[in-house]
CSV table of N, CA and C in Angstrom, one decimal:
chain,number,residue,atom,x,y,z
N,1,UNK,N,3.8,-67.4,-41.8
N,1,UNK,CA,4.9,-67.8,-41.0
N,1,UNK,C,4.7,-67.1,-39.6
N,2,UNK,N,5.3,-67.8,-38.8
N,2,UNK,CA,4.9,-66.8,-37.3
N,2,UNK,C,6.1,-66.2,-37.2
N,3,UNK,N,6.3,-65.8,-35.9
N,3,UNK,CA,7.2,-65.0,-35.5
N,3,UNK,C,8.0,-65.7,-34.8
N,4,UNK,N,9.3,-65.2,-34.7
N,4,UNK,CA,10.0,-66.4,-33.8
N,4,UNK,C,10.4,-65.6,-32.8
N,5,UNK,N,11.0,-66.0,-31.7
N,5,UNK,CA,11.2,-65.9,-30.3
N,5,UNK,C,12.2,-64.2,-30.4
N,6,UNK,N,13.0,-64.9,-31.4
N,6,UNK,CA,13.8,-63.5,-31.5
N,6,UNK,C,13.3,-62.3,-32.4
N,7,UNK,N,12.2,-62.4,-33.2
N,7,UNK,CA,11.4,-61.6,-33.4
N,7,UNK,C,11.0,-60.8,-32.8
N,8,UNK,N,10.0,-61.3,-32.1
N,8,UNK,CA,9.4,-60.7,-30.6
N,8,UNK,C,10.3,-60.0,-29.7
N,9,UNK,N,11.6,-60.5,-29.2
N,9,UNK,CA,12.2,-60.1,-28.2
N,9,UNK,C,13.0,-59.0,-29.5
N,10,UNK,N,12.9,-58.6,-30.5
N,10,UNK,CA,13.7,-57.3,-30.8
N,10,UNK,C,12.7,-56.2,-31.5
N,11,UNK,N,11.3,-56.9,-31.3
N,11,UNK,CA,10.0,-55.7,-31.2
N,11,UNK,C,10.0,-55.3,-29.7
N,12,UNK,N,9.8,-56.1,-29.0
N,12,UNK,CA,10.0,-56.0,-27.4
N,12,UNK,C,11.0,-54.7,-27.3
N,13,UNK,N,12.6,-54.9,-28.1
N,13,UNK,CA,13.1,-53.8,-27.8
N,13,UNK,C,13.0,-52.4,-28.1
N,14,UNK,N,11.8,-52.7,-29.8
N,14,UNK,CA,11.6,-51.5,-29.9
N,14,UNK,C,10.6,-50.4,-29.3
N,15,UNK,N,9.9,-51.2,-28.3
N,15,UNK,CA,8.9,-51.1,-28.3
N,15,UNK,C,9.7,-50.1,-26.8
N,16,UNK,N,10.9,-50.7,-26.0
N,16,UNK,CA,11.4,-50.0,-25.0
N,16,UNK,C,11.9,-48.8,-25.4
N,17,UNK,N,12.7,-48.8,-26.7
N,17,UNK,CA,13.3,-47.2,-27.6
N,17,UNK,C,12.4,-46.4,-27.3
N,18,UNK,N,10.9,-46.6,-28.2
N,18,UNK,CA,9.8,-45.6,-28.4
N,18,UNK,C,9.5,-45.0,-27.3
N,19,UNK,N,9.7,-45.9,-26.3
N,19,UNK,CA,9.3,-45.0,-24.8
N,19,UNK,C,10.3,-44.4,-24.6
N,20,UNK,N,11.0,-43.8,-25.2
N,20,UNK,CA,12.0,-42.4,-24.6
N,20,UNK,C,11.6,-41.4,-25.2
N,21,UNK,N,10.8,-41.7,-26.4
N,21,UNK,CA,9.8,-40.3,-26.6
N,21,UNK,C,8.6,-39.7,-26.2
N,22,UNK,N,8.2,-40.5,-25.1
N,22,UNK,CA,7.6,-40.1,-23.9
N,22,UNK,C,7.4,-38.4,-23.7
N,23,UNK,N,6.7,-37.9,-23.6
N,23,UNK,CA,6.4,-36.6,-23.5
N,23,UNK,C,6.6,-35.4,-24.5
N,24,UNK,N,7.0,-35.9,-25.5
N,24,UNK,CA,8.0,-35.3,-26.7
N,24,UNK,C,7.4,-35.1,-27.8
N,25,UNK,N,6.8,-36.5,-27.9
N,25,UNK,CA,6.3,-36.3,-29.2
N,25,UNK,C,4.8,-36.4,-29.5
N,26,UNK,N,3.9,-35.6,-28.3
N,26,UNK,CA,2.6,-35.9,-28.6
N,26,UNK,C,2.1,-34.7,-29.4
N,27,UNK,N,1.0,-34.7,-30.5
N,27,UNK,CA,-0.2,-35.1,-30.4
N,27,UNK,C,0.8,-36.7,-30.9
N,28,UNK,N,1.9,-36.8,-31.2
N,28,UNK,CA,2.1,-38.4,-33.0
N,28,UNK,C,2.0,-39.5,-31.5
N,29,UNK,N,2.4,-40.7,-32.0
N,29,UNK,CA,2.4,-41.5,-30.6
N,29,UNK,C,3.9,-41.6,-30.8
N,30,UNK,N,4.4,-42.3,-29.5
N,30,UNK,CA,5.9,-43.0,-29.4
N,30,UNK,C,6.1,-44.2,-30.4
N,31,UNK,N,7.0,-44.0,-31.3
N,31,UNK,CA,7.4,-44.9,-31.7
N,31,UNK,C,8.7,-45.4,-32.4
N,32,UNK,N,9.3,-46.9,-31.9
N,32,UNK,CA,10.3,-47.0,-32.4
N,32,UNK,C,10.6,-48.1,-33.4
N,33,UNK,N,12.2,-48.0,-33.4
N,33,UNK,CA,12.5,-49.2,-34.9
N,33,UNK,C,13.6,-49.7,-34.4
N,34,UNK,N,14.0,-50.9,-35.2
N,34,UNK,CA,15.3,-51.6,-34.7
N,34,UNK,C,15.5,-52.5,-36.0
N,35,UNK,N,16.7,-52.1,-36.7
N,35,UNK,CA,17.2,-52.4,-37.8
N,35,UNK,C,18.7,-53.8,-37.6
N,36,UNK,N,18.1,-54.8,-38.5
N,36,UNK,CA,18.4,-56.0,-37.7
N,36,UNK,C,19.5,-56.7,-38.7
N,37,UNK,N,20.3,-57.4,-38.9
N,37,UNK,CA,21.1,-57.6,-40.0
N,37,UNK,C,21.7,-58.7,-39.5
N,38,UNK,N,21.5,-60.1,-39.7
N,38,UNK,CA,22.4,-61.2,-39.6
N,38,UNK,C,22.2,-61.5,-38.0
N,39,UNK,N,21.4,-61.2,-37.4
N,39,UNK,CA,21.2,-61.5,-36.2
N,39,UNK,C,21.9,-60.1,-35.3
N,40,UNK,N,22.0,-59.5,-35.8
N,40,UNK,CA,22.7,-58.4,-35.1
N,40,UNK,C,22.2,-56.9,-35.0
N,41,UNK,N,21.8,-56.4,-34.1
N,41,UNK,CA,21.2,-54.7,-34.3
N,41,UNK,C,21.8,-53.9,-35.1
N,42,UNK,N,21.8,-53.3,-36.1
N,42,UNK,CA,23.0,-52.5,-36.6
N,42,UNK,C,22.3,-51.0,-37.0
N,43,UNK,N,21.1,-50.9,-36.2
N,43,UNK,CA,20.4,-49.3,-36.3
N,43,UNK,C,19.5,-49.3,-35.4
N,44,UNK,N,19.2,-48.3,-34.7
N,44,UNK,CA,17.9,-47.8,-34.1
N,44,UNK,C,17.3,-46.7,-34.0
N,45,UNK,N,16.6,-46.7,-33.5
N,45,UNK,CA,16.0,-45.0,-33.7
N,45,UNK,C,14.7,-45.0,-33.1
N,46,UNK,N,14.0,-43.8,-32.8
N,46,UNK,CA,12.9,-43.7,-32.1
N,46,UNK,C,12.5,-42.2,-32.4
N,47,UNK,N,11.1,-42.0,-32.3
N,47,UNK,CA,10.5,-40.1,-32.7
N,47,UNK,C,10.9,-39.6,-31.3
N,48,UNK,N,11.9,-38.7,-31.5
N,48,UNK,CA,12.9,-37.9,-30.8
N,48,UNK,C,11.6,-36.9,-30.1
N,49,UNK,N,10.8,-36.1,-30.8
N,49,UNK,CA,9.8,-35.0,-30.6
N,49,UNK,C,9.1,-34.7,-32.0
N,50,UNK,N,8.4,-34.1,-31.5
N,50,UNK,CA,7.1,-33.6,-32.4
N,50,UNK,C,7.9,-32.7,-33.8
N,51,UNK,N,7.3,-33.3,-34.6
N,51,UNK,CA,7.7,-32.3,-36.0
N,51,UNK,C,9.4,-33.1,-36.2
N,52,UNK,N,10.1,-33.9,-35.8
N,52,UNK,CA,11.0,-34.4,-36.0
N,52,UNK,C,11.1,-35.8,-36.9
N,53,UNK,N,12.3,-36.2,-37.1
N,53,UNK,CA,12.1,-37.5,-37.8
N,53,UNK,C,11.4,-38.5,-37.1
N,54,UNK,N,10.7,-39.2,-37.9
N,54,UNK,CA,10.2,-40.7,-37.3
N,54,UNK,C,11.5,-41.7,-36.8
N,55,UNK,N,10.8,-42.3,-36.2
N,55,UNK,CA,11.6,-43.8,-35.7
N,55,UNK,C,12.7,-44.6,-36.8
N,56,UNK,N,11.9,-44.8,-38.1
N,56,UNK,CA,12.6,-45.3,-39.2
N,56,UNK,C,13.2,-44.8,-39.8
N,57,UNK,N,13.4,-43.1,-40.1
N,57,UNK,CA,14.6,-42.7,-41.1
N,57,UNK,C,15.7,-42.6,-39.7
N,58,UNK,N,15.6,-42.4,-38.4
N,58,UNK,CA,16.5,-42.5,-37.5
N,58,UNK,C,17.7,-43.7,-37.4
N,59,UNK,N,16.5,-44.9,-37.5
N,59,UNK,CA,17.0,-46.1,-37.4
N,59,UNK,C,17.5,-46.1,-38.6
N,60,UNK,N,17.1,-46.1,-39.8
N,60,UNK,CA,17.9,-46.1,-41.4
N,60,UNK,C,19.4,-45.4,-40.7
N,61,UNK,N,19.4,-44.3,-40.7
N,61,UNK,CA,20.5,-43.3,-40.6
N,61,UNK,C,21.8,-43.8,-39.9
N,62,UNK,N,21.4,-44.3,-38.6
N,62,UNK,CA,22.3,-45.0,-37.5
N,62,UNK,C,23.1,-46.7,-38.2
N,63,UNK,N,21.9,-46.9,-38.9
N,63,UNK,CA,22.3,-48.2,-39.9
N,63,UNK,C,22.9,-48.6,-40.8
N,64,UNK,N,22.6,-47.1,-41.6
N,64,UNK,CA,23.2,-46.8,-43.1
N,64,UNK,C,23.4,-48.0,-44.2
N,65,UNK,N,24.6,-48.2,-45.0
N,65,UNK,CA,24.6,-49.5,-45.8
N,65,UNK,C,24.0,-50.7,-44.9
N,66,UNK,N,24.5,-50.5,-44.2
N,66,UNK,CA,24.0,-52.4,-43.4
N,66,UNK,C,22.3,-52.5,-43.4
N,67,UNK,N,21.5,-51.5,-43.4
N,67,UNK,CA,20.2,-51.6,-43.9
N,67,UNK,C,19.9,-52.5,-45.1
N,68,UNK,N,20.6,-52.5,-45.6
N,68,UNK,CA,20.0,-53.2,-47.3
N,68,UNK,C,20.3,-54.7,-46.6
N,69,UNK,N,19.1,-55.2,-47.3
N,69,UNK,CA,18.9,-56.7,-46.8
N,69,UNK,C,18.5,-56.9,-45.4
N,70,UNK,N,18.3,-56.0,-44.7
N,70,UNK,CA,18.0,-56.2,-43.1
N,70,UNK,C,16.5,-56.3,-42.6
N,71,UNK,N,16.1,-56.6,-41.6
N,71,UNK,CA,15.0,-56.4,-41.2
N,71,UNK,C,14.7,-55.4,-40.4
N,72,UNK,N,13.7,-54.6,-40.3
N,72,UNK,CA,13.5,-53.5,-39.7
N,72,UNK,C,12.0,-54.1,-38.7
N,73,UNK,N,12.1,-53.9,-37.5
N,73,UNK,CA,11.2,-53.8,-36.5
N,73,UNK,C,10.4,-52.3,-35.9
N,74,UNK,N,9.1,-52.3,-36.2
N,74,UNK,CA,8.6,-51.2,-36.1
N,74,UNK,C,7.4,-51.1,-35.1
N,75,UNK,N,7.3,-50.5,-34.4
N,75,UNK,CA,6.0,-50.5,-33.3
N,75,UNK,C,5.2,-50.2,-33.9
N,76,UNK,N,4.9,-49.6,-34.9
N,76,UNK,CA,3.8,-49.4,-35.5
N,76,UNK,C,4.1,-48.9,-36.6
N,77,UNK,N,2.8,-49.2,-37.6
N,77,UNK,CA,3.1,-49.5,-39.4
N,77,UNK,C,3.3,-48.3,-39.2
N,78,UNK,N,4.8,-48.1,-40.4
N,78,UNK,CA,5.6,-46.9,-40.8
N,78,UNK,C,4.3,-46.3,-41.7
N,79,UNK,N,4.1,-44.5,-42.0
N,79,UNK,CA,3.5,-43.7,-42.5
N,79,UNK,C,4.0,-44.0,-43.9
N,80,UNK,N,3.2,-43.3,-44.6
N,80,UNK,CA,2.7,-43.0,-46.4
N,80,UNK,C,2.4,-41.4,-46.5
N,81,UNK,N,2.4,-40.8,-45.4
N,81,UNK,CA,1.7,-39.3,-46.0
N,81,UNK,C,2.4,-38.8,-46.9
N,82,UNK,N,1.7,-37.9,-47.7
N,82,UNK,CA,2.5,-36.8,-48.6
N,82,UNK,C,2.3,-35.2,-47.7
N,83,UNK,N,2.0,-35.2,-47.3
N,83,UNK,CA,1.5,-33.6,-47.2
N,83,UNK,C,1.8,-33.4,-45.3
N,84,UNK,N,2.6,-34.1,-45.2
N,84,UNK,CA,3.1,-33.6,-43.6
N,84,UNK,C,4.2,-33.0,-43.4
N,85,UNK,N,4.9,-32.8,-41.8
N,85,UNK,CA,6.0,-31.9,-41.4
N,85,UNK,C,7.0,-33.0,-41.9
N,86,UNK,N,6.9,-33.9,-42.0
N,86,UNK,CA,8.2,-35.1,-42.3
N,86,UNK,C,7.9,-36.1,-43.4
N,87,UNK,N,8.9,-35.9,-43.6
N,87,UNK,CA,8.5,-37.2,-45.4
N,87,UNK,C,8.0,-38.6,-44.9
N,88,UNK,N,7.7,-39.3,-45.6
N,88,UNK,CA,6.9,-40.8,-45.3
N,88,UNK,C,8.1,-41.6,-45.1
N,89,UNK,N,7.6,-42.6,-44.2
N,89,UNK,CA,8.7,-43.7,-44.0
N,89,UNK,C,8.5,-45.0,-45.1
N,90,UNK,N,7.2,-44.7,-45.3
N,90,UNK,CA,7.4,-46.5,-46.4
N,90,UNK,C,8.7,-46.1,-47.2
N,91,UNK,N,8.6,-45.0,-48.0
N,91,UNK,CA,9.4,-45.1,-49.1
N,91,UNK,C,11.0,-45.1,-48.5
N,92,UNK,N,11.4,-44.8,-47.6
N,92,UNK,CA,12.7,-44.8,-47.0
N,92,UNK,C,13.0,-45.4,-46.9
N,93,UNK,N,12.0,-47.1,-45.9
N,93,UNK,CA,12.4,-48.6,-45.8
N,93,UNK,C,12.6,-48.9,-47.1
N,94,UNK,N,11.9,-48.4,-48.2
N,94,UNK,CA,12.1,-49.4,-49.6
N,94,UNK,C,13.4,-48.5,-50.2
N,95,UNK,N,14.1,-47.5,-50.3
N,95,UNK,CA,14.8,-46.7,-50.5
N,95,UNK,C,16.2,-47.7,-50.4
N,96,UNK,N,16.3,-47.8,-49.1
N,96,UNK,CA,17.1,-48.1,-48.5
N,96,UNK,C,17.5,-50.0,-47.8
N,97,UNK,N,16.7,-50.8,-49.0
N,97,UNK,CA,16.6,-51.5,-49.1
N,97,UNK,C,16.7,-52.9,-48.5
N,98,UNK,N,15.9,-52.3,-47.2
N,98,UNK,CA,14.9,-53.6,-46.3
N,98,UNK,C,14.4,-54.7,-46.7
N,99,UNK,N,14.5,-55.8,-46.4
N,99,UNK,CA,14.1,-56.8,-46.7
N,99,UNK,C,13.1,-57.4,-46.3
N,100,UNK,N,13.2,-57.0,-45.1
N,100,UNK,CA,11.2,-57.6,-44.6
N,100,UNK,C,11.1,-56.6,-43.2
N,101,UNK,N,10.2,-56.6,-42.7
N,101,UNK,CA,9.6,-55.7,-42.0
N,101,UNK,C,8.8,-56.4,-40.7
N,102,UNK,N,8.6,-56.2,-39.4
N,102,UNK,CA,8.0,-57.2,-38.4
N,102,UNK,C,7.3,-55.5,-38.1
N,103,UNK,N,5.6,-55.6,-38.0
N,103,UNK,CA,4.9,-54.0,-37.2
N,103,UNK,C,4.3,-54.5,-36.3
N,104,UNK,N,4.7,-53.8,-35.2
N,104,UNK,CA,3.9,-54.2,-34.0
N,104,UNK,C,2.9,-53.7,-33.8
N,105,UNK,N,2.1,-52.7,-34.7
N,105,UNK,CA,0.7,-52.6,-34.5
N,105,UNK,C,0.7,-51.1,-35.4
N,106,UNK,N,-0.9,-51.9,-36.0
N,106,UNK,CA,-1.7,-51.1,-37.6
N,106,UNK,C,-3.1,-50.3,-36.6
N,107,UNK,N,-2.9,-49.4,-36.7
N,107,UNK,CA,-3.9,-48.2,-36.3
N,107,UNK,C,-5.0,-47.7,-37.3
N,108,UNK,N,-5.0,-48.3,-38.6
N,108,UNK,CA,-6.2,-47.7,-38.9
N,108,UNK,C,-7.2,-48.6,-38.8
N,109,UNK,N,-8.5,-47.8,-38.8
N,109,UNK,CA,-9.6,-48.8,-38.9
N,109,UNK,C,-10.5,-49.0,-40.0
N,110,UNK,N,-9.8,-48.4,-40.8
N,110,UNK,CA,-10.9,-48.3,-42.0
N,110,UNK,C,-10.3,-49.0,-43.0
N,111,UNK,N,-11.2,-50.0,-43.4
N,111,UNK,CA,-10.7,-50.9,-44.4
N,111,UNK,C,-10.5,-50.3,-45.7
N,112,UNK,N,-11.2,-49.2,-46.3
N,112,UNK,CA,-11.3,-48.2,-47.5
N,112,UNK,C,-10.0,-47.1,-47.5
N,113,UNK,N,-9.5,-47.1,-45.8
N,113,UNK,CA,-8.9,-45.6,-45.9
N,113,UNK,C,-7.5,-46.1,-46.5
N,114,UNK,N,-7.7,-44.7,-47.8
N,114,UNK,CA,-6.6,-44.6,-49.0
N,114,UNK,C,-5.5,-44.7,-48.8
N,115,UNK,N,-4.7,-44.1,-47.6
N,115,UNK,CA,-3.6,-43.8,-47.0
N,115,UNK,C,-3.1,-45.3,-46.4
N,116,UNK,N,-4.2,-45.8,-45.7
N,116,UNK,CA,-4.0,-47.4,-45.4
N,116,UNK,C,-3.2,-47.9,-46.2
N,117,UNK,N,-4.6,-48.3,-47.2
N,117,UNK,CA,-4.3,-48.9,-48.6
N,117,UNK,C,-2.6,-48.9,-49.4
N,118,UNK,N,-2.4,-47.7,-49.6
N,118,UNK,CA,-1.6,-47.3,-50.4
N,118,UNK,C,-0.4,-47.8,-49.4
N,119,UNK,N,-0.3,-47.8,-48.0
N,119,UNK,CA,0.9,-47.9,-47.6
N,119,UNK,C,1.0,-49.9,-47.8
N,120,UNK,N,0.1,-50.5,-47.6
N,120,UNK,CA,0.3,-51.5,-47.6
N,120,UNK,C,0.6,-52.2,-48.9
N,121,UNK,N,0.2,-51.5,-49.9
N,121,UNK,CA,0.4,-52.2,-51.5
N,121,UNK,C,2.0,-51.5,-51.5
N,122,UNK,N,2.3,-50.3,-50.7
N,122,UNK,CA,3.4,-50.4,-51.3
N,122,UNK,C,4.7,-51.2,-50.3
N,123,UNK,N,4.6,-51.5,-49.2
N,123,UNK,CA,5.3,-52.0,-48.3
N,123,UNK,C,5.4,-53.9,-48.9
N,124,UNK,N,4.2,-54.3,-49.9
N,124,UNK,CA,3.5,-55.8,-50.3
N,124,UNK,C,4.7,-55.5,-51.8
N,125,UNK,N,4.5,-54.4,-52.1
N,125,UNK,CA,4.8,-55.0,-53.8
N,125,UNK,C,7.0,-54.9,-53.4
N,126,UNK,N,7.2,-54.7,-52.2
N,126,UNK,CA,8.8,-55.2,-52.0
N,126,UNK,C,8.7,-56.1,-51.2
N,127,UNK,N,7.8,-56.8,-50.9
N,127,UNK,CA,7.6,-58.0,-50.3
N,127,UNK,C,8.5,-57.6,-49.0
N,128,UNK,N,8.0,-56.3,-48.5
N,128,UNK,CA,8.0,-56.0,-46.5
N,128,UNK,C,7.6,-56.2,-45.9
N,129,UNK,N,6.3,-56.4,-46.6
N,129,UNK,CA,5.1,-56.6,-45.5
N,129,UNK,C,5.1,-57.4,-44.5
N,130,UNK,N,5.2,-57.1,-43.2
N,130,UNK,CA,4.7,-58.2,-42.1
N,130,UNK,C,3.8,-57.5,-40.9
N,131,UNK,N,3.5,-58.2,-40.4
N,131,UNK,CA,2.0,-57.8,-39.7
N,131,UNK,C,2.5,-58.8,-37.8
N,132,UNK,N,2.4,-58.2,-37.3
N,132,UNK,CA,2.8,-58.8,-35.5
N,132,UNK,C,1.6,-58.1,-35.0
N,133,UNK,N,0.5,-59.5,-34.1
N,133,UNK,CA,0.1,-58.8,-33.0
N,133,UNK,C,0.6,-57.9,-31.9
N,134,UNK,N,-0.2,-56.7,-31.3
N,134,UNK,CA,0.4,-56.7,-30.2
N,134,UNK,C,0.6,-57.2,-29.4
N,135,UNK,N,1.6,-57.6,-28.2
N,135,UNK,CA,1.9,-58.2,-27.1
N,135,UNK,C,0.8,-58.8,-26.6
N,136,UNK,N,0.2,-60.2,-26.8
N,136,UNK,CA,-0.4,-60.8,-26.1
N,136,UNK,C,-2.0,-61.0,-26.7
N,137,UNK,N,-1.9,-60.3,-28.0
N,137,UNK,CA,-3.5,-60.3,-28.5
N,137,UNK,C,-3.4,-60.9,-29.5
N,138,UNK,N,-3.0,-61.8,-29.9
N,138,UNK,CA,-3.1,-63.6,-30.6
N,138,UNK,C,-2.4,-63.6,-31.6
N,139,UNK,N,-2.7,-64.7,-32.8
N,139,UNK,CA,-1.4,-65.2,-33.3
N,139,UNK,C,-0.4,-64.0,-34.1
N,140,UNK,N,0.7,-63.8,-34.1
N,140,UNK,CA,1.3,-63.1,-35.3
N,140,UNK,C,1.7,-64.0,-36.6
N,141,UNK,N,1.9,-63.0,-37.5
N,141,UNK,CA,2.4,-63.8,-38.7
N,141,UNK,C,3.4,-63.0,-39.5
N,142,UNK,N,4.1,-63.2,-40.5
N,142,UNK,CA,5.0,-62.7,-41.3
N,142,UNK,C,4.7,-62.9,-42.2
N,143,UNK,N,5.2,-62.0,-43.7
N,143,UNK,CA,5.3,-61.8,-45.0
N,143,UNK,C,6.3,-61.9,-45.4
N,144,UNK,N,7.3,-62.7,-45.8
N,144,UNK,CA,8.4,-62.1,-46.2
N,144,UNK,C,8.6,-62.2,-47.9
């Protein structure tokens, strides 16, 4: 399935959030989320600074119940790590019971790498998975 117009235009927004962590949060990159419910924003969030929460337990937080069932917009595929300064975000979207997921862009390149893997079987087996090109680099598509 592609993406529809309002898809795009509420990655678009998150994509404007993330850039207020602009200087803040490097070495991680900027990035944001936008928690979507019935056509309506009802969370957002962005990586405030370095060693702080990510974009998606922010956006969960600000969303709270109205997360369950919603769609979450993410500039880039939410983490899996175990062993970092912040807990993983897959399990928080599935926690907190997301219904599908729109990423605006997957950074690894290694088809083998575990961490990949793992984040994707687990974001696939609650049927979150969705996958968006970036802005202007060909078709997108959705999982839902």
């Amino acid at each position: 399935m592609s993406l529809s117009d309002a898809d795009r235009q509420y990655l678009n927004d998150a994509i404007l959030l993330a850039m207020r962590g602009r200087g803040q949060v490097e070495p991680n990159p900027m990035v944001g989320c936008i928690i979507v419910k019935d056509s309506k924003i009802v969370g957002q969030g962005f990586h405030e600074r370095f060693g702080a929460p990510h974009a998606e337990p922010n956006a969960l937080a600000d969303a709270g119940d109205k997360a369950r069932g919603a769609t979450a917009y993410v500039t880039l595929e939410p983490c899996c790590h175990t062993q970092k300064k912040t807990p993983p975000c897959v399990p928080a979207l599935i926690a907190a019971g997301v219904k599908r997921g729109v990423i605006g862009s997957i950074i690894c390149e290694w088809k083998a790498c575990e961490v990949c893997t793992r984040r994707v079987a687990m974001l696939r087996a609650i049927s979150c998975c969705s996958s968006a090109a970036v802005a202007g680099s060909g078709p997108a598509t959705t999982h839902n």
